[in-house]
Amino acid sequence: MDASHLKEVCAEVAHIAGQAAAFIRSQVGQVVADQVESKERNSLVSYVDKKAEEILVNALTPLVPSPGFITEEDTVTNNHSEFTWIIDPLDGTTNFLQQIPIFSVSVALIHHHEAVLGCVVDIMQDETYTAWRGGGAWCNGKPIHVSQTSELSEAIIATGFPYHKPGALVSLVDVFQGFLARARGIRRLGSAALDLTYVACGKMDGFYETTLNAWDVAAGTILVREAGGIVSDFEGKGEFVSKQAIVASNALLHDTMLAILSEGAVIKE
């Protein structure tokens, strides 16, 4: 699939993701307590997540031949194919349920295990971010780029913390203190897809987190790369999905971020 074809498919994906985002936006403040399920500690899901995923799966299926799907809410059987859609229908469910306006729709297309297209909708900001292999990164049709911040002392760094692996918290706190002492500021938004997207457009200068899944990061990583940034695991390699440890930056700060992560000896298992 060449860049021209990817651009056309990306436009379709942006429209579909926008439909899912519009549905989610219409449900803000409408979900009651008995409509919320707990998948695991502090991991919540409602009919909104599931319905948004159904919208995405049904509309994305005809865009590429015989696609596989990797989805968070399992509304379709998860399987890999030559073309595989990776979907997070509502990244930031807790924020959504609390009416904190930081949540997103995230869709990526994988071809032979390589991300070739990504779309993240910042739902409450009505901003649609898109990228495709070789086509750059865009927000509402305008090109975006990573920041030019070269000193960590001037950087805003985003992160998150795993709820279900308390054994990792001690080392993660050490890392957090390392960034807190050296960066201009730290932010914890509650949507990894938006963390990566904000690195891509220069709102953030870097991001790191552990125990994320493919649907959390697949779209955001191609946005960062097409916007001129770098994405890796904590050792600087490309195994951030299998290791569930990701660091993204504007490229200028990447080595510095890796050094701080190394100092903290973050527990990855």
Short mmCIF file of C-alpha atoms in Angstrom, two decimals:
data_model
loop_
_atom_site.label_atom_id
_atom_site.label_comp_id
_atom_site.label_asym_id
_atom_site.label_seq_id
_atom_site.Cartn_x
_atom_site.Cartn_y
_atom_site.Cartn_z
CA MET A 1 0.00 0.00 0.00
CA ASP A 2 1.69 3.21 -1.18
CA ALA A 3 1.56 6.63 0.50
CA SER A 4 -1.22 7.87 -1.77
CA HIS A 5 -3.47 4.92 -0.93
CA LEU A 6 -2.62 5.21 2.77
CA LYS A 7 -3.62 8.87 2.69
CA GLU A 8 -7.02 7.94 1.25
CA VAL A 9 -7.57 5.22 3.83
CA CYS A 10 -6.46 7.59 6.59
CA ALA A 11 -9.10 10.10 5.57
CA GLU A 12 -11.74 7.37 5.86
CA VAL A 13 -10.39 6.33 9.25
CA ALA A 14 -10.51 9.91 10.51
CA HIS A 15 -14.17 10.16 9.49
CA ILE A 16 -15.03 6.87 11.21
CA ALA A 17 -13.11 7.74 14.36
CA GLY A 18 -14.94 11.07 14.36
CA GLN A 19 -18.27 9.22 14.36
CA ALA A 20 -17.19 7.16 17.37
CA ALA A 21 -15.97 10.33 19.10
CA ALA A 22 -19.29 12.06 18.47
CA PHE A 23 -21.14 9.16 20.08
CA ILE A 24 -18.83 9.22 23.11
CA ARG A 25 -19.23 12.99 23.44
CA SER A 26 -23.01 12.59 23.42
CA GLN A 27 -22.78 10.22 26.40
CA VAL A 28 -20.73 12.43 28.73
CA GLY A 29 -22.56 12.59 32.04
CA GLN A 30 -25.13 9.99 30.96
CA VAL A 31 -23.55 6.82 32.43
CA VAL A 32 -24.80 5.71 35.85
CA ALA A 33 -22.93 3.55 38.36
CA ASP A 34 -24.68 0.25 37.62
CA GLN A 35 -23.69 0.59 33.93
CA VAL A 36 -19.98 0.47 34.77
CA GLU A 37 -17.98 -2.75 35.03
CA SER A 38 -14.58 -3.22 36.67
CA LYS A 39 -12.25 -5.35 34.51
CA GLU A 40 -9.48 -5.19 37.12
CA ARG A 41 -8.38 -2.73 39.77
CA ASN A 42 -9.05 0.81 38.50
CA SER A 43 -9.75 -0.44 34.97
CA LEU A 44 -13.33 0.44 34.10
CA VAL A 45 -15.59 -0.16 31.11
CA SER A 46 -19.14 0.87 30.23
CA TYR A 47 -21.59 0.42 27.36
CA VAL A 48 -20.00 3.53 25.83
CA ASP A 49 -16.64 1.80 25.31
CA LYS A 50 -18.34 -1.24 23.81
CA LYS A 51 -20.68 0.68 21.52
CA ALA A 52 -17.85 2.92 20.28
CA GLU A 53 -15.79 -0.18 19.51
CA GLU A 54 -18.68 -1.71 17.56
CA ILE A 55 -18.97 1.50 15.51
CA LEU A 56 -15.26 1.35 14.70
CA VAL A 57 -15.07 -2.37 13.92
CA ASN A 58 -18.10 -2.35 11.63
CA ALA A 59 -16.95 0.70 9.66
CA LEU A 60 -13.25 -0.22 9.44
CA THR A 61 -13.77 -3.80 8.26
CA PRO A 62 -14.37 -2.99 4.56
CA LEU A 63 -11.46 -0.57 4.21
CA VAL A 64 -8.77 -3.26 3.76
CA PRO A 65 -8.97 -6.89 2.61
CA SER A 66 -9.71 -9.54 5.27
CA PRO A 67 -8.50 -7.50 8.24
CA GLY A 68 -7.59 -8.81 11.66
CA PHE A 69 -8.44 -6.91 14.82
CA ILE A 70 -6.75 -6.26 18.14
CA THR A 71 -9.25 -4.43 20.35
CA GLU A 72 -9.48 -3.55 24.01
CA GLU A 73 -13.10 -4.52 24.64
CA ASP A 74 -13.17 -7.79 22.65
CA THR A 75 -16.30 -6.97 20.67
CA VAL A 76 -14.66 -8.94 17.86
CA THR A 77 -12.31 -11.93 18.06
CA ASN A 78 -8.73 -10.68 18.37
CA ASN A 79 -6.49 -12.01 15.61
CA HIS A 80 -3.63 -10.89 13.38
CA SER A 81 -3.82 -10.78 9.58
CA GLU A 82 -1.82 -9.16 6.78
CA PHE A 83 -3.74 -6.01 7.68
CA THR A 84 -4.69 -5.61 11.35
CA TRP A 85 -6.66 -2.82 12.98
CA ILE A 86 -5.60 -1.99 16.54
CA ILE A 87 -8.36 -0.12 18.36
CA ASP A 88 -8.85 1.62 21.67
CA PRO A 89 -12.40 2.96 21.44
CA LEU A 90 -12.13 5.11 24.56
CA ASP A 91 -8.68 5.69 25.99
CA GLY A 92 -9.20 7.41 29.31
CA THR A 93 -12.43 5.75 30.47
CA THR A 94 -11.97 6.88 34.06
CA ASN A 95 -11.59 10.49 32.91
CA PHE A 96 -14.71 10.10 30.77
CA LEU A 97 -16.76 8.72 33.66
CA GLN A 98 -15.54 11.49 35.96
CA GLN A 99 -16.24 14.10 33.25
CA ILE A 100 -12.57 15.08 33.13
CA PRO A 101 -12.25 16.19 29.48
CA ILE A 102 -9.14 14.17 28.58
CA PHE A 103 -10.04 11.02 26.66
CA SER A 104 -9.65 9.84 23.10
CA VAL A 105 -10.37 7.40 20.30
CA SER A 106 -7.30 5.60 18.96
CA VAL A 107 -7.07 3.59 15.72
CA ALA A 108 -3.99 2.17 14.00
CA LEU A 109 -3.49 0.00 10.95
CA ILE A 110 -0.70 -2.59 11.00
CA HIS A 111 0.60 -4.14 7.79
CA HIS A 112 2.87 -7.16 8.27
CA HIS A 113 3.50 -6.11 11.89
CA GLU A 114 4.46 -2.54 10.95
CA ALA A 115 2.29 0.45 11.88
CA VAL A 116 1.44 2.25 8.64
CA LEU A 117 -1.43 4.51 9.72
CA GLY A 118 -2.65 6.09 12.92
CA CYS A 119 -5.54 8.29 14.02
CA VAL A 120 -6.23 9.74 17.48
CA VAL A 121 -9.25 11.93 18.18
CA ASP A 122 -8.96 14.29 21.16
CA ILE A 123 -12.69 14.07 21.77
CA MET A 124 -13.46 17.12 23.88
CA GLN A 125 -11.02 19.36 21.99
CA ASP A 126 -12.51 18.23 18.66
CA GLU A 127 -9.02 17.65 17.28
CA THR A 128 -8.30 14.77 14.91
CA TYR A 129 -4.68 13.71 14.58
CA THR A 130 -3.61 11.54 11.65
CA ALA A 131 -0.41 10.10 10.25
CA TRP A 132 0.52 7.56 7.61
CA ARG A 133 3.83 6.06 6.59
CA GLY A 134 5.81 8.63 4.65
CA GLY A 135 3.03 11.20 4.81
CA GLY A 136 3.87 13.23 7.90
CA ALA A 137 1.60 13.95 10.85
CA TRP A 138 -1.45 16.22 10.87
CA CYS A 139 -4.05 17.81 13.14
CA ASN A 140 -7.34 18.81 11.52
CA GLY A 141 -5.57 18.92 8.18
CA LYS A 142 -2.61 21.04 9.30
CA PRO A 143 0.92 19.61 9.64
CA ILE A 144 2.31 19.04 13.13
CA HIS A 145 5.85 18.55 14.40
CA VAL A 146 7.55 17.62 17.64
CA SER A 147 9.01 20.38 19.79
CA GLN A 148 12.55 21.73 19.49
CA THR A 149 13.22 21.65 23.24
CA SER A 150 16.75 20.38 23.73
CA GLU A 151 17.22 20.79 27.48
CA LEU A 152 15.32 18.65 29.98
CA SER A 153 15.19 21.63 32.34
CA GLU A 154 12.87 23.30 29.79
CA ALA A 155 10.81 20.19 29.01
CA ILE A 156 7.32 19.02 29.95
CA ILE A 157 7.26 15.24 30.39
CA ALA A 158 4.15 13.06 30.52
CA THR A 159 3.85 9.71 32.29
CA GLY A 160 1.44 7.29 33.93
CA PHE A 161 1.51 4.64 36.62
CA PRO A 162 0.39 0.98 36.50
CA TYR A 163 -2.44 0.13 38.86
CA HIS A 164 -2.11 -3.65 38.74
CA LYS A 165 1.66 -4.11 39.26
CA PRO A 166 2.44 -2.63 42.67
CA GLY A 167 5.89 -4.25 42.62
CA ALA A 168 6.97 -1.78 39.94
CA LEU A 169 5.97 1.30 41.90
CA VAL A 170 9.16 1.69 43.95
CA SER A 171 11.40 1.89 40.90
CA LEU A 172 8.87 4.02 39.03
CA VAL A 173 8.81 6.50 41.90
CA ASP A 174 12.60 6.68 41.67
CA VAL A 175 12.31 7.47 37.97
CA PHE A 176 9.55 10.00 38.63
CA GLN A 177 11.78 11.77 41.15
CA GLY A 178 14.58 11.83 38.59
CA PHE A 179 12.39 13.61 36.06
CA LEU A 180 10.76 15.79 38.69
CA ALA A 181 14.15 17.10 39.78
CA ARG A 182 15.35 17.85 36.25
CA ALA A 183 12.36 18.66 34.04
CA ARG A 184 10.30 21.84 33.96
CA GLY A 185 7.15 19.88 34.72
CA ILE A 186 5.51 16.44 34.84
CA ARG A 187 1.98 15.69 33.67
CA ARG A 188 -0.23 12.62 34.20
CA LEU A 189 -3.18 12.94 31.81
CA GLY A 190 -4.79 9.50 31.99
CA SER A 191 -4.77 8.76 28.24
CA ALA A 192 -1.57 7.30 26.80
CA ALA A 193 -2.85 7.85 23.26
CA LEU A 194 -3.11 11.58 23.97
CA ASP A 195 0.25 11.62 25.77
CA LEU A 196 1.88 10.35 22.58
CA THR A 197 -0.21 12.64 20.40
CA TYR A 198 0.80 15.65 22.46
CA VAL A 199 4.46 14.70 21.99
CA ALA A 200 3.82 14.54 18.25
CA CYS A 201 2.36 18.05 18.11
CA GLY A 202 4.84 19.62 20.55
CA LYS A 203 2.48 20.18 23.48
CA MET A 204 4.65 17.72 25.43
CA ASP A 205 8.34 17.12 24.93
CA GLY A 206 8.51 13.50 26.07
CA PHE A 207 6.53 10.60 27.49
CA TYR A 208 7.30 7.34 29.27
CA GLU A 209 5.18 4.60 30.81
CA THR A 210 5.12 0.86 31.52
CA THR A 211 2.52 -1.93 31.28
CA LEU A 212 0.71 -0.41 28.31
CA ASN A 213 -0.96 -2.55 25.66
CA ALA A 214 -0.75 -2.35 21.88
CA TRP A 215 -4.07 -0.50 21.61
CA ASP A 216 -2.79 2.19 24.00
CA VAL A 217 0.21 3.10 21.86
CA ALA A 218 -0.14 1.85 18.27
CA ALA A 219 -1.64 5.01 16.75
CA GLY A 220 0.34 7.44 18.88
CA THR A 221 3.69 5.93 17.96
CA ILE A 222 3.29 6.51 14.22
CA LEU A 223 2.12 10.06 14.97
CA VAL A 224 5.31 10.72 16.94
CA ARG A 225 7.57 9.20 14.32
CA GLU A 226 5.95 10.96 11.37
CA ALA A 227 6.15 14.24 13.33
CA GLY A 228 9.92 13.85 13.68
CA GLY A 229 10.19 12.17 17.07
CA ILE A 230 11.56 8.88 18.39
CA VAL A 231 9.79 5.97 20.07
CA SER A 232 11.59 3.10 21.78
CA ASP A 233 11.54 0.80 24.77
CA PHE A 234 13.46 1.78 27.91
CA GLU A 235 16.66 0.34 26.44
CA GLY A 236 16.44 2.36 23.24
CA LYS A 237 15.25 -0.58 21.15
CA GLY A 238 12.03 -1.08 19.23
CA GLU A 239 10.42 -3.67 21.50
CA PHE A 240 8.11 -1.29 23.37
CA VAL A 241 4.99 -3.38 22.73
CA SER A 242 6.39 -6.76 23.76
CA LYS A 243 8.21 -5.26 26.75
CA GLN A 244 5.29 -2.99 27.66
CA ALA A 245 7.73 -0.17 28.31
CA ILE A 246 7.65 2.90 26.06
CA VAL A 247 9.51 6.18 25.87
CA ALA A 248 8.72 8.79 23.22
CA SER A 249 10.40 12.13 22.69
CA ASN A 250 11.12 14.94 20.27
CA ALA A 251 14.42 13.08 19.52
CA LEU A 252 16.56 15.81 21.10
CA LEU A 253 15.73 14.58 24.61
CA HIS A 254 15.70 10.85 23.99
CA ASP A 255 19.17 9.92 25.26
CA THR A 256 18.64 12.01 28.40
CA MET A 257 15.31 10.32 29.09
CA LEU A 258 16.81 6.86 28.56
CA ALA A 259 19.59 7.68 31.01
CA ILE A 260 17.11 8.65 33.74
CA LEU A 261 15.06 5.51 33.11
CA SER A 262 18.23 3.44 33.38
CA GLU A 263 19.14 5.09 36.67
CA GLY A 264 15.78 4.10 38.07
CA ALA A 265 16.20 0.44 37.10
CA VAL A 266 12.49 0.23 36.24
CA ILE A 267 10.91 -3.17 36.87
CA LYS A 268 9.51 -4.34 33.54
CA GLU A 269 7.91 -7.65 34.47
#
